[in-house]
Short mmCIF file of N, CA, C and O in Angstrom, two decimals:
data_model
loop_
_atom_site.label_atom_id
_atom_site.label_comp_id
_atom_site.label_asym_id
_atom_site.label_seq_id
_atom_site.Cartn_x
_atom_site.Cartn_y
_atom_site.Cartn_z
N MET L 9 11.27 -9.97 -26.34
CA MET L 9 11.26 -9.15 -24.93
C MET L 9 12.03 -10.81 -23.95
O MET L 9 12.57 -10.39 -23.17
N ILE L 10 11.47 -11.86 -24.13
CA ILE L 10 11.53 -13.30 -23.97
C ILE L 10 13.05 -13.69 -24.18
O ILE L 10 12.91 -13.76 -25.38
N PRO L 11 13.80 -13.68 -23.59
CA PRO L 11 15.26 -14.17 -23.85
C PRO L 11 15.11 -15.93 -24.18
O PRO L 11 14.34 -16.60 -23.85
N GLU L 12 16.00 -16.07 -24.94
CA GLU L 12 16.22 -17.70 -25.81
C GLU L 12 16.45 -18.69 -24.66
O GLU L 12 15.58 -20.03 -24.80
N LYS L 13 16.99 -17.93 -23.88
CA LYS L 13 17.45 -19.06 -22.56
C LYS L 13 16.24 -19.11 -21.95
O LYS L 13 16.19 -20.51 -21.68
N LEU L 14 15.54 -18.37 -21.47
CA LEU L 14 13.85 -18.19 -20.97
C LEU L 14 12.95 -19.91 -21.81
O LEU L 14 12.08 -20.51 -21.60
N PHE L 15 12.97 -19.67 -22.95
CA PHE L 15 12.20 -20.96 -23.84
C PHE L 15 12.95 -22.20 -23.64
O PHE L 15 12.56 -22.84 -23.47
N GLU L 16 14.11 -22.02 -23.54
CA GLU L 16 14.99 -23.19 -23.06
C GLU L 16 14.32 -24.03 -21.91
O GLU L 16 14.24 -25.15 -21.75
N VAL L 17 14.71 -23.05 -21.27
CA VAL L 17 14.26 -23.40 -19.44
C VAL L 17 13.38 -24.34 -19.85
O VAL L 17 12.65 -25.04 -19.07
N LEU L 18 11.74 -23.56 -20.26
CA LEU L 18 10.51 -24.21 -20.30
C LEU L 18 10.57 -25.44 -20.89
O LEU L 18 9.14 -25.87 -20.66
N ASN L 19 11.23 -25.78 -21.78
CA ASN L 19 11.37 -27.02 -22.21
C ASN L 19 11.60 -27.96 -21.37
O ASN L 19 11.31 -29.37 -21.76
N TYR L 20 11.89 -27.83 -20.12
CA TYR L 20 12.29 -28.62 -18.86
C TYR L 20 11.29 -28.49 -17.71
O TYR L 20 11.09 -27.44 -17.69
N GLU L 21 11.06 -29.35 -17.56
CA GLU L 21 10.42 -29.70 -16.47
C GLU L 21 10.95 -28.44 -15.24
O GLU L 21 12.18 -28.79 -14.67
N GLY L 22 10.04 -27.87 -13.96
CA GLY L 22 10.62 -26.98 -12.65
C GLY L 22 9.01 -26.66 -11.83
O GLY L 22 8.47 -26.46 -12.90
N VAL L 23 9.94 -26.18 -10.87
CA VAL L 23 8.83 -25.83 -10.37
C VAL L 23 8.76 -24.02 -10.40
O VAL L 23 9.71 -23.36 -10.71
N VAL L 24 7.74 -23.40 -10.81
CA VAL L 24 7.40 -21.81 -10.74
C VAL L 24 7.05 -21.35 -9.52
O VAL L 24 5.78 -22.00 -9.10
N ALA L 25 7.12 -20.38 -9.34
CA ALA L 25 6.89 -19.71 -8.26
C ALA L 25 5.83 -18.27 -8.51
O ALA L 25 6.88 -17.53 -8.83
N ILE L 26 4.72 -17.95 -8.21
CA ILE L 26 4.07 -16.87 -8.26
C ILE L 26 3.74 -16.20 -7.20
O ILE L 26 2.89 -16.75 -6.34
N ALA L 27 4.31 -15.03 -6.93
CA ALA L 27 4.16 -14.28 -5.78
C ALA L 27 3.41 -12.74 -6.28
O ALA L 27 3.46 -12.22 -7.56
N THR L 28 2.55 -13.11 -5.54
CA THR L 28 1.40 -11.36 -5.03
C THR L 28 1.58 -10.68 -3.91
O THR L 28 2.18 -11.79 -2.94
N GLN L 29 1.09 -9.67 -3.67
CA GLN L 29 0.60 -8.92 -2.32
C GLN L 29 -0.56 -9.02 -2.11
O GLN L 29 -1.29 -8.43 -3.04
N GLY L 30 -0.49 -9.23 -0.90
CA GLY L 30 -2.29 -9.33 -0.50
C GLY L 30 -1.80 -8.23 0.99
O GLY L 30 -0.70 -7.54 1.42
N GLU L 31 -3.23 -8.06 1.52
CA GLU L 31 -3.11 -7.19 2.66
C GLU L 31 -2.69 -7.81 3.80
O GLU L 31 -1.85 -7.33 4.79
N GLU L 32 -2.21 -9.18 3.96
CA GLU L 32 -1.70 -9.89 4.60
C GLU L 32 0.08 -9.74 4.40
O GLU L 32 0.61 -10.43 5.36
N GLY L 33 0.66 -9.32 3.10
CA GLY L 33 1.29 -9.86 2.78
C GLY L 33 1.90 -10.24 1.66
O GLY L 33 1.01 -10.78 0.87
N PRO L 34 3.23 -10.88 1.41
CA PRO L 34 3.30 -11.64 0.37
C PRO L 34 2.83 -12.99 -0.05
O PRO L 34 2.64 -13.47 1.24
N HIS L 35 2.39 -13.08 -1.08
CA HIS L 35 1.64 -14.78 -1.34
C HIS L 35 2.24 -15.52 -2.26
O HIS L 35 2.18 -15.07 -3.19
N LEU L 36 2.46 -16.97 -1.98
CA LEU L 36 3.27 -17.11 -3.05
C LEU L 36 2.17 -18.18 -3.96
O LEU L 36 1.80 -19.23 -2.47
N VAL L 37 2.40 -18.76 -4.97
CA VAL L 37 1.81 -20.01 -5.41
C VAL L 37 2.75 -20.64 -6.38
O VAL L 37 3.52 -19.88 -6.94
N ASN L 38 2.43 -21.96 -6.66
CA ASN L 38 3.51 -22.35 -7.36
C ASN L 38 3.00 -23.56 -8.33
O ASN L 38 1.33 -24.02 -8.39
N THR L 39 3.49 -23.49 -9.37
CA THR L 39 2.84 -24.04 -10.53
C THR L 39 4.35 -24.98 -11.02
O THR L 39 5.52 -25.13 -10.52
N TRP L 40 4.23 -25.52 -12.60
CA TRP L 40 5.10 -26.21 -13.24
C TRP L 40 5.47 -25.68 -14.69
O TRP L 40 4.42 -24.94 -14.93
N ASN L 41 6.65 -25.77 -14.76
CA ASN L 41 6.91 -25.14 -16.39
C ASN L 41 6.56 -25.51 -17.31
O ASN L 41 6.04 -24.61 -18.43
N SER L 42 5.85 -27.12 -17.22
CA SER L 42 4.93 -27.25 -18.29
C SER L 42 4.14 -26.71 -18.54
O SER L 42 3.24 -26.95 -19.83
N TYR L 43 3.50 -26.55 -17.16
CA TYR L 43 2.11 -25.94 -17.84
C TYR L 43 1.80 -24.33 -18.08
O TYR L 43 1.24 -23.85 -18.37
N VAL L 44 3.20 -23.74 -18.05
CA VAL L 44 3.70 -22.06 -18.90
C VAL L 44 3.21 -22.03 -20.14
O VAL L 44 4.28 -22.72 -20.92
N GLN L 45 2.63 -21.50 -20.79
CA GLN L 45 2.48 -21.39 -22.49
C GLN L 45 2.51 -19.71 -22.67
O GLN L 45 2.81 -18.58 -21.77
N VAL L 46 4.01 -19.63 -23.78
CA VAL L 46 4.18 -18.45 -24.35
C VAL L 46 3.11 -17.98 -25.17
O VAL L 46 2.74 -18.81 -26.22
N THR L 47 2.81 -16.66 -25.71
CA THR L 47 1.53 -16.47 -26.26
C THR L 47 2.42 -15.71 -27.63
O THR L 47 3.69 -15.39 -27.20
N GLY L 48 1.98 -15.65 -28.60
CA GLY L 48 2.74 -14.96 -29.89
C GLY L 48 2.83 -13.69 -29.49
O GLY L 48 3.91 -12.84 -30.41
N GLY L 49 2.14 -12.77 -28.31
CA GLY L 49 2.56 -11.42 -28.37
C GLY L 49 3.39 -11.68 -26.68
O GLY L 49 4.20 -10.05 -26.66
N GLY L 50 3.95 -12.63 -26.38
CA GLY L 50 5.17 -12.71 -25.85
C GLY L 50 4.51 -12.37 -23.92
O GLY L 50 4.99 -12.55 -23.31
N SER L 51 3.19 -12.79 -23.77
CA SER L 51 3.14 -13.05 -22.78
C SER L 51 2.96 -14.12 -22.17
O SER L 51 3.48 -15.45 -22.84
N LEU L 52 2.74 -14.27 -20.58
CA LEU L 52 2.84 -15.71 -20.30
C LEU L 52 1.24 -16.25 -19.85
O LEU L 52 0.52 -15.55 -19.33
N VAL L 53 0.94 -16.82 -20.51
CA VAL L 53 -0.47 -17.91 -19.77
C VAL L 53 -0.23 -19.20 -18.92
O VAL L 53 0.84 -19.91 -19.63
N ILE L 54 -1.02 -19.16 -17.72
CA ILE L 54 -0.71 -20.37 -16.93
C ILE L 54 -2.32 -20.80 -16.64
O ILE L 54 -2.84 -20.19 -16.07
N PRO L 55 -2.50 -21.95 -16.44
CA PRO L 55 -3.95 -22.29 -15.96
C PRO L 55 -3.80 -22.31 -14.36
O PRO L 55 -2.86 -22.67 -14.00
N ALA L 56 -5.16 -21.44 -14.24
CA ALA L 56 -5.38 -21.80 -12.39
C ALA L 56 -6.68 -22.37 -12.25
O ALA L 56 -7.58 -22.69 -12.95
N GLY L 57 -6.23 -23.64 -11.58
CA GLY L 57 -7.07 -24.37 -11.25
C GLY L 57 -7.78 -23.92 -9.84
O GLY L 57 -8.88 -23.77 -9.76
N TYR L 58 -6.93 -23.30 -8.94
CA TYR L 58 -7.56 -22.96 -7.78
C TYR L 58 -7.22 -21.27 -7.87
O TYR L 58 -7.57 -20.61 -8.65
N MET L 59 -6.10 -20.88 -6.92
CA MET L 59 -5.30 -19.35 -6.99
C MET L 59 -5.94 -18.55 -6.96
O MET L 59 -6.14 -17.24 -7.46
N LYS L 60 -6.92 -19.04 -5.73
CA LYS L 60 -8.01 -18.15 -5.01
C LYS L 60 -7.41 -16.77 -4.38
O LYS L 60 -8.25 -15.77 -4.71
N THR L 61 -6.55 -16.94 -3.50
CA THR L 61 -5.85 -15.91 -2.76
C THR L 61 -4.93 -15.21 -4.24
O THR L 61 -5.47 -13.48 -4.20
N THR L 62 -4.31 -15.54 -4.80
CA THR L 62 -3.89 -15.07 -5.82
C THR L 62 -4.63 -14.13 -6.83
O THR L 62 -4.66 -12.76 -6.85
N GLU L 63 -5.61 -14.74 -7.36
CA GLU L 63 -6.99 -13.80 -7.82
C GLU L 63 -7.02 -12.51 -7.17
O GLU L 63 -7.20 -11.59 -7.79
N ALA L 64 -7.48 -12.40 -5.85
CA ALA L 64 -8.08 -11.88 -4.91
C ALA L 64 -6.45 -10.40 -4.72
O ALA L 64 -7.18 -9.22 -4.89
N ASN L 65 -5.94 -11.07 -4.57
CA ASN L 65 -4.33 -10.28 -4.98
C ASN L 65 -4.25 -9.42 -6.17
O ASN L 65 -4.00 -8.15 -5.87
N ILE L 66 -4.34 -10.06 -7.27
CA ILE L 66 -4.50 -9.48 -8.54
C ILE L 66 -5.60 -8.40 -9.05
O ILE L 66 -5.24 -7.60 -9.62
N ALA L 67 -6.83 -8.40 -8.58
CA ALA L 67 -7.66 -7.88 -8.30
C ALA L 67 -7.18 -6.24 -7.83
O ALA L 67 -7.67 -5.33 -8.40
N LYS L 68 -6.18 -6.23 -6.46
CA LYS L 68 -6.00 -5.22 -6.18
C LYS L 68 -4.72 -4.56 -6.22
O LYS L 68 -4.72 -3.38 -6.15
N ASN L 69 -3.87 -5.22 -6.75
CA ASN L 69 -2.72 -5.14 -7.00
C ASN L 69 -2.17 -6.11 -8.14
O ASN L 69 -1.77 -6.89 -7.93
N ASN L 70 -1.76 -5.44 -9.33
CA ASN L 70 -1.41 -6.70 -10.71
C ASN L 70 -0.40 -6.84 -10.74
O ASN L 70 0.24 -7.28 -11.69
N LYS L 71 0.67 -6.46 -9.99
CA LYS L 71 2.22 -6.82 -9.60
C LYS L 71 2.06 -8.12 -9.90
O LYS L 71 1.92 -8.35 -8.19
N VAL L 72 3.14 -8.97 -10.89
CA VAL L 72 3.76 -9.82 -10.00
C VAL L 72 5.18 -10.54 -10.07
O VAL L 72 5.56 -9.49 -11.07
N LEU L 73 5.85 -11.08 -9.22
CA LEU L 73 7.18 -11.50 -9.94
C LEU L 73 6.95 -12.91 -9.85
O LEU L 73 6.12 -13.65 -9.26
N ILE L 74 7.42 -14.02 -10.81
CA ILE L 74 7.42 -15.28 -10.92
C ILE L 74 9.07 -15.86 -11.29
O ILE L 74 10.01 -15.09 -11.53
N THR L 75 9.46 -16.79 -10.84
CA THR L 75 10.83 -17.20 -10.42
C THR L 75 10.31 -18.52 -11.01
O THR L 75 9.76 -19.38 -10.89
N LEU L 76 11.11 -19.37 -11.99
CA LEU L 76 10.90 -20.39 -12.78
C LEU L 76 12.86 -21.07 -12.89
O LEU L 76 13.56 -19.99 -13.06
N GLY L 77 12.89 -22.06 -13.38
CA GLY L 77 14.74 -22.33 -13.54
C GLY L 77 14.45 -24.05 -14.01
O GLY L 77 12.96 -24.67 -13.89
N SER L 78 15.45 -24.48 -14.55
CA SER L 78 15.80 -26.04 -14.75
C SER L 78 16.92 -26.16 -14.08
O SER L 78 18.07 -25.54 -14.95
N ARG L 79 17.33 -27.19 -13.74
CA ARG L 79 18.64 -27.82 -13.36
C ARG L 79 19.22 -28.66 -14.85
O ARG L 79 20.45 -28.52 -14.95
N GLU L 80 18.22 -28.66 -16.09
CA GLU L 80 19.06 -29.45 -17.16
C GLU L 80 19.64 -28.28 -17.88
O GLU L 80 19.63 -28.74 -19.00
N VAL L 81 19.31 -27.13 -17.83
CA VAL L 81 19.99 -25.80 -18.71
C VAL L 81 21.29 -25.40 -18.10
O VAL L 81 20.87 -25.17 -17.03
N GLU L 82 22.25 -25.56 -19.00
CA GLU L 82 23.14 -24.24 -18.56
C GLU L 82 22.98 -23.22 -18.05
O GLU L 82 22.20 -22.50 -18.89
N GLY L 83 23.57 -22.60 -17.25
CA GLY L 83 23.81 -21.57 -16.80
C GLY L 83 24.35 -20.83 -16.87
O GLY L 83 25.38 -21.14 -17.63
N GLN L 84 24.18 -19.45 -15.79
CA GLN L 84 25.81 -18.76 -15.98
C GLN L 84 27.16 -18.66 -15.57
O GLN L 84 28.16 -18.41 -15.51
N HIS L 85 26.33 -20.02 -14.17
CA HIS L 85 28.05 -20.57 -13.51
C HIS L 85 27.77 -21.96 -13.49
O HIS L 85 28.49 -22.60 -12.55
N GLY L 86 27.51 -22.55 -14.16
CA GLY L 86 27.57 -23.93 -14.48
C GLY L 86 26.19 -24.89 -14.65
O GLY L 86 25.05 -24.11 -15.19
N PRO L 87 25.78 -25.74 -14.44
CA PRO L 87 24.30 -26.58 -14.81
C PRO L 87 23.48 -25.60 -13.85
O PRO L 87 23.21 -25.41 -12.72
N GLY L 88 22.53 -25.65 -14.06
CA GLY L 88 20.85 -25.01 -13.88
C GLY L 88 20.84 -23.29 -14.50
O GLY L 88 21.85 -22.88 -14.23
N ALA L 89 19.50 -23.31 -14.79
CA ALA L 89 18.96 -22.10 -15.24
C ALA L 89 18.18 -21.46 -14.95
O ALA L 89 16.97 -22.21 -14.44
N GLY L 90 18.14 -20.18 -14.73
CA GLY L 90 16.59 -19.46 -13.86
C GLY L 90 16.30 -18.40 -13.77
O GLY L 90 17.42 -17.99 -14.23
N PHE L 91 15.15 -17.85 -13.53
CA PHE L 91 15.21 -16.50 -14.25
C PHE L 91 14.14 -16.02 -12.91
O PHE L 91 13.37 -16.47 -12.19
N LEU L 92 13.98 -14.72 -13.10
CA LEU L 92 13.01 -13.63 -11.82
C LEU L 92 12.40 -12.84 -13.52
O LEU L 92 12.56 -12.44 -14.18
N ILE L 93 11.04 -12.81 -13.42
CA ILE L 93 9.92 -12.56 -14.30
C ILE L 93 9.16 -11.46 -13.80
O ILE L 93 8.74 -11.96 -12.54
N LYS L 94 9.25 -10.00 -14.25
CA LYS L 94 8.39 -9.08 -13.39
C LYS L 94 7.59 -8.58 -14.40
O LYS L 94 7.75 -8.74 -15.37
N GLY L 95 6.02 -8.89 -14.35
CA GLY L 95 4.87 -8.03 -14.64
C GLY L 95 3.98 -8.10 -14.16
O GLY L 95 3.75 -7.61 -13.19
N THR L 96 2.55 -7.53 -15.13
CA THR L 96 1.49 -7.67 -14.56
C THR L 96 0.63 -8.91 -15.22
O THR L 96 0.71 -9.24 -15.84
N ALA L 97 -0.68 -9.21 -14.31
CA ALA L 97 -1.05 -9.99 -14.62
C ALA L 97 -2.90 -9.67 -14.45
O ALA L 97 -3.03 -8.79 -13.73
N ALA L 98 -3.62 -10.50 -15.34
CA ALA L 98 -4.90 -10.60 -15.18
C ALA L 98 -5.23 -11.86 -15.34
O ALA L 98 -4.71 -12.70 -15.62
N PHE L 99 -6.79 -12.34 -14.83
CA PHE L 99 -7.13 -13.58 -14.45
C PHE L 99 -8.49 -13.71 -15.70
O PHE L 99 -8.75 -12.57 -15.87
N GLN L 100 -8.31 -14.75 -16.98
CA GLN L 100 -9.13 -14.62 -18.20
C GLN L 100 -10.24 -16.12 -17.88
O GLN L 100 -9.45 -16.91 -17.56
N THR L 101 -11.28 -15.69 -18.16
CA THR L 101 -12.35 -16.76 -18.16
C THR L 101 -12.87 -17.31 -19.08
O THR L 101 -13.98 -17.94 -19.68
N SER L 102 -12.31 -16.09 -20.67
CA SER L 102 -13.12 -16.45 -21.80
C SER L 102 -11.83 -15.42 -22.78
O SER L 102 -11.28 -15.21 -22.42
N GLY L 103 -12.15 -15.86 -24.27
CA GLY L 103 -10.95 -15.51 -24.98
C GLY L 103 -10.45 -16.16 -25.33
O GLY L 103 -10.21 -17.61 -25.11
N PRO L 104 -9.60 -16.22 -26.81
CA PRO L 104 -8.57 -16.94 -26.96
C PRO L 104 -7.66 -17.75 -26.46
O PRO L 104 -7.77 -19.02 -26.23
N ASN L 105 -7.07 -17.20 -25.43
CA ASN L 105 -5.88 -17.81 -24.84
C ASN L 105 -6.73 -18.44 -24.05
O ASN L 105 -6.01 -19.85 -23.65
N PHE L 106 -7.87 -18.55 -22.80
CA PHE L 106 -8.19 -19.15 -22.14
C PHE L 106 -8.49 -20.56 -22.74
O PHE L 106 -8.67 -21.58 -22.47
N ASP L 107 -9.40 -20.60 -24.29
CA ASP L 107 -9.92 -21.11 -24.38
C ASP L 107 -8.39 -22.32 -25.09
O ASP L 107 -8.99 -23.56 -24.94
N ALA L 108 -7.81 -21.97 -25.47
CA ALA L 108 -6.81 -22.70 -26.21
C ALA L 108 -6.22 -23.13 -25.07
O ALA L 108 -5.59 -24.71 -25.06
N LEU L 109 -6.02 -22.77 -23.66
CA LEU L 109 -5.03 -22.84 -22.36
C LEU L 109 -6.31 -24.18 -22.00
O LEU L 109 -6.15 -25.50 -21.13
N LYS L 110 -7.47 -23.94 -22.04
CA LYS L 110 -8.63 -25.06 -21.71
C LYS L 110 -8.49 -26.70 -22.33
O LYS L 110 -9.05 -27.69 -21.72
N GLN L 111 -8.38 -25.90 -23.78
CA GLN L 111 -7.97 -27.20 -24.32
C GLN L 111 -6.95 -28.34 -23.67
O GLN L 111 -7.23 -29.58 -23.87
N ARG L 112 -6.10 -27.79 -23.51
CA ARG L 112 -4.77 -28.40 -22.76
C ARG L 112 -5.00 -28.57 -21.30
O ARG L 112 -4.18 -30.22 -21.39
N PHE L 113 -5.61 -27.72 -21.03
CA PHE L 113 -5.94 -28.38 -18.98
C PHE L 113 -7.41 -28.04 -18.81
O PHE L 113 -7.79 -26.94 -18.81
N PRO L 114 -8.15 -29.06 -19.14
CA PRO L 114 -9.13 -29.10 -18.62
C PRO L 114 -9.92 -28.76 -17.43
O PRO L 114 -11.08 -28.45 -17.44
N TRP L 115 -9.43 -29.12 -16.86
CA TRP L 115 -9.57 -28.86 -15.52
C TRP L 115 -9.40 -27.42 -15.15
O TRP L 115 -9.50 -26.92 -13.85
N ALA L 116 -8.74 -26.75 -15.96
CA ALA L 116 -8.32 -25.11 -15.56
C ALA L 116 -9.95 -24.28 -15.33
O ALA L 116 -10.84 -24.48 -16.32
N ARG L 117 -9.89 -23.38 -14.32
CA ARG L 117 -11.31 -22.63 -14.00
C ARG L 117 -11.22 -21.22 -14.81
O ARG L 117 -12.10 -20.96 -14.90
N ALA L 118 -9.26 -21.07 -15.00
CA ALA L 118 -9.17 -19.51 -15.51
C ALA L 118 -7.68 -19.83 -16.01
O ALA L 118 -7.23 -20.30 -15.51
N ALA L 119 -7.07 -18.60 -16.81
CA ALA L 119 -5.99 -18.55 -17.34
C ALA L 119 -5.46 -17.27 -16.50
O ALA L 119 -6.30 -16.34 -16.78
N LEU L 120 -3.93 -17.47 -15.71
CA LEU L 120 -3.44 -16.09 -15.34
C LEU L 120 -2.49 -15.89 -16.60
O LEU L 120 -1.94 -16.41 -17.26
N GLU L 121 -2.95 -14.47 -16.90
CA GLU L 121 -2.10 -14.05 -18.43
C GLU L 121 -1.45 -13.27 -17.65
O GLU L 121 -1.64 -11.86 -16.65
N VAL L 122 0.50 -13.20 -18.06
CA VAL L 122 1.51 -12.27 -17.69
C VAL L 122 1.71 -11.45 -18.33
O VAL L 122 2.14 -11.94 -19.56
N THR L 123 1.48 -10.31 -18.38
CA THR L 123 2.56 -8.91 -19.23
C THR L 123 3.63 -9.28 -18.40
O THR L 123 3.76 -8.53 -17.99
N ILE L 124 4.94 -9.10 -19.40
CA ILE L 124 6.52 -9.35 -18.81
C ILE L 124 6.43 -7.49 -19.28
O ILE L 124 6.75 -7.28 -20.46
N THR L 125 7.52 -7.50 -17.91
CA THR L 125 8.08 -6.18 -17.98
C THR L 125 9.48 -6.47 -17.99
O THR L 125 9.85 -5.79 -18.70
N SER L 126 10.21 -7.64 -17.47
CA SER L 126 10.97 -7.78 -17.15
C SER L 126 11.33 -9.40 -17.35
O SER L 126 10.35 -9.81 -16.79
N ALA L 127 12.37 -10.24 -17.44
CA ALA L 127 13.05 -10.97 -17.51
C ALA L 127 14.28 -11.42 -17.80
O ALA L 127 14.98 -11.43 -18.39
N ASN L 128 14.82 -11.35 -16.02
CA ASN L 128 16.59 -11.69 -15.99
C ASN L 128 16.37 -12.96 -15.78
O ASN L 128 16.27 -13.80 -14.70
N GLN L 129 18.08 -13.47 -16.07
CA GLN L 129 18.62 -14.64 -15.82
C GLN L 129 19.13 -14.29 -14.19
O GLN L 129 20.21 -13.36 -14.27
N THR L 130 18.95 -15.36 -13.30
CA THR L 130 19.30 -15.27 -12.51
C THR L 130 20.46 -15.93 -11.88
O THR L 130 21.32 -16.06 -10.90
N LEU L 131 20.23 -17.23 -12.53
CA LEU L 131 21.44 -18.96 -12.18
C LEU L 131 22.13 -19.10 -13.55
O LEU L 131 21.05 -18.49 -14.55
#
């Protein structure tokens, strides 16, 4: 389900935006491409140091939108490739995905696991 071009983008640094819906409207939080891990099952696992508002929003509505990209990867119309990912999310504080993430990012208080429903290239 994850396009090969998305794996290529994740090999380069770039900003990742994670959007959730809260009572006061949309909420965005950022992280880095290099923090995003892909599980064997095709989910994304992202370390959460803070993300308290994101966590509260997901507790009420688990749908997320994620955008990410890199200027270093050839896109559809020239340099730069980007993706819009739709999915559902949950915060984990235990289990194999959290344990593996915590080894790489000792500062992580939780793992944000995103089950992808679609990943479309936008750039």
